[in-house]
Amino acid sequence: NLPMTFAAVFSIAFDPTTPTTMYVGSGNGVFKSTDGGNTWTTQNNFGLPISNAPNVRALAIDPTTPSTVYAGTFGSGFFKSTNGGASWSAPTKLAGPMRLNWLAETSQGRMVGDYISTSFVRRRALPLFAQAGPPNGAILDEAMATVQSGLRLGLSPRGRR
């Protein structure tokens, strides 16, 4: 029962203590359901109208404080809510801004998006991010990065590890 206003769904996060509460990151910002997905409400979308809401690619809920929600966006930065999405922090840029022309061009366009992924090893998530710095003439400065020890996975929506 997703609202018709969703441009595309990129991420879903479940409250680890109340599995009927879930968040969806979409091309139109963040939406929240407290009844297992039967109804949805927009979550302030960082103070922007839904037509200008950031493209939310990643969501995470703090497992010890489920009212704390994190949203990673495509191009707008990283946001944090401490009240279940009712309001959001100002955006934090994790790196950048990174210009598109800093990335290698292929016969199919700039393919860096193919390398944004998460692998799972021994109950730990290892996100992989592409990053780039300004090129030096024809020499590109690109790298892949991840967190050293991985991110511990929380409970699944059904309470299992």
PDB file of N, CA, C and O in Angstrom, residues 1-3 20-22 32-41:
ATOM      1  N   ASN A   1       0.817  -1.202   0.000  1.00  0.00           N
ATOM      2  CA  ASN A   1       0.000   0.000   0.000  1.00  0.00           C
ATOM      3  C   ASN A   1       0.861   1.266   0.000  1.00  0.00           C
ATOM      4  O   ASN A   1       0.617   2.184   0.755  1.00  0.00           O
ATOM      5  N   LEU A   2       1.854   1.298  -0.828  1.00  0.00           N
ATOM      6  CA  LEU A   2       2.722   2.468  -0.883  1.00  0.00           C
ATOM      7  C   LEU A   2       2.000   3.614  -1.575  1.00  0.00           C
ATOM      8  O   LEU A   2       1.270   3.411  -2.535  1.00  0.00           O
ATOM      9  N   PRO A   3       2.221   4.844  -1.098  1.00  0.00           N
ATOM     10  CA  PRO A   3       1.564   5.994  -1.729  1.00  0.00           C
ATOM     11  C   PRO A   3       2.011   6.159  -3.179  1.00  0.00           C
ATOM     12  O   PRO A   3       3.131   5.829  -3.539  1.00  0.00           O
ATOM     13  N   THR A  20       6.321  -3.263  13.297  1.00  0.00           N
ATOM     14  CA  THR A  20       5.264  -2.682  12.462  1.00  0.00           C
ATOM     15  C   THR A  20       5.582  -1.233  12.084  1.00  0.00           C
ATOM     16  O   THR A  20       4.887  -0.647  11.266  1.00  0.00           O
ATOM     17  N   THR A  21       6.623  -0.661  12.691  1.00  0.00           N
ATOM     18  CA  THR A  21       7.068   0.679  12.333  1.00  0.00           C
ATOM     19  C   THR A  21       8.218   0.549  11.347  1.00  0.00           C
ATOM     20  O   THR A  21       9.204  -0.129  11.621  1.00  0.00           O
ATOM     21  N   MET A  22       8.043   1.165  10.186  1.00  0.00           N
ATOM     22  CA  MET A  22       9.065   1.081   9.146  1.00  0.00           C
ATOM     23  C   MET A  22       9.173   2.398   8.406  1.00  0.00           C
ATOM     24  O   MET A  22       8.240   3.199   8.400  1.00  0.00           O
ATOM     25  N   LYS A  32       6.950   7.040   6.455  1.00  0.00           N
ATOM     26  CA  LYS A  32       6.911   6.194   7.647  1.00  0.00           C
ATOM     27  C   LYS A  32       5.553   5.527   7.767  1.00  0.00           C
ATOM     28  O   LYS A  32       4.523   6.139   7.502  1.00  0.00           O
ATOM     29  N   SER A  33       5.576   4.258   8.190  1.00  0.00           N
ATOM     30  CA  SER A  33       4.354   3.531   8.501  1.00  0.00           C
ATOM     31  C   SER A  33       4.482   2.992   9.920  1.00  0.00           C
ATOM     32  O   SER A  33       5.533   2.484  10.306  1.00  0.00           O
ATOM     33  N   THR A  34       3.420   3.105  10.691  1.00  0.00           N
ATOM     34  CA  THR A  34       3.411   2.535  12.048  1.00  0.00           C
ATOM     35  C   THR A  34       2.433   1.374  12.151  1.00  0.00           C
ATOM     36  O   THR A  34       2.229   0.841  13.239  1.00  0.00           O
ATOM     37  N   ASP A  35       1.860   0.980  11.019  1.00  0.00           N
ATOM     38  CA  ASP A  35       0.887  -0.121  11.029  1.00  0.00           C
ATOM     39  C   ASP A  35       1.257  -1.227  10.037  1.00  0.00           C
ATOM     40  O   ASP A  35       0.400  -1.831   9.407  1.00  0.00           O
ATOM     41  N   GLY A  36       2.537  -1.487   9.922  1.00  0.00           N
ATOM     42  CA  GLY A  36       2.991  -2.570   9.064  1.00  0.00           C
ATOM     43  C   GLY A  36       2.886  -2.291   7.577  1.00  0.00           C
ATOM     44  O   GLY A  36       2.899  -3.223   6.779  1.00  0.00           O
ATOM     45  N   GLY A  37       2.781  -1.048   7.181  1.00  0.00           N
ATOM     46  CA  GLY A  37       2.753  -0.687   5.770  1.00  0.00           C
ATOM     47  C   GLY A  37       1.375  -0.449   5.194  1.00  0.00           C
ATOM     48  O   GLY A  37       1.232  -0.209   3.999  1.00  0.00           O
ATOM     49  N   ASN A  38       0.337  -0.498   6.033  1.00  0.00           N
ATOM     50  CA  ASN A  38      -1.012  -0.229   5.521  1.00  0.00           C
ATOM     51  C   ASN A  38      -1.210   1.236   5.170  1.00  0.00           C
ATOM     52  O   ASN A  38      -1.855   1.558   4.183  1.00  0.00           O
ATOM     53  N   THR A  39      -0.655   2.130   5.987  1.00  0.00           N
ATOM     54  CA  THR A  39      -0.747   3.562   5.705  1.00  0.00           C
ATOM     55  C   THR A  39       0.640   4.175   5.863  1.00  0.00           C
ATOM     56  O   THR A  39       1.473   3.663   6.608  1.00  0.00           O
ATOM     57  N   TRP A  40       0.872   5.273   5.148  1.00  0.00           N
ATOM     58  CA  TRP A  40       2.178   5.936   5.130  1.00  0.00           C
ATOM     59  C   TRP A  40       2.012   7.436   5.301  1.00  0.00           C
ATOM     60  O   TRP A  40       1.046   8.014   4.816  1.00  0.00           O
ATOM     61  N   THR A  41       2.964   8.057   5.984  1.00  0.00           N
ATOM     62  CA  THR A  41       2.998   9.514   6.104  1.00  0.00           C
ATOM     63  C   THR A  41       4.376  10.006   5.682  1.00  0.00           C
ATOM     64  O   THR A  41       5.391   9.320   5.886  1.00  0.00           O
TER      65      THR A  41
END
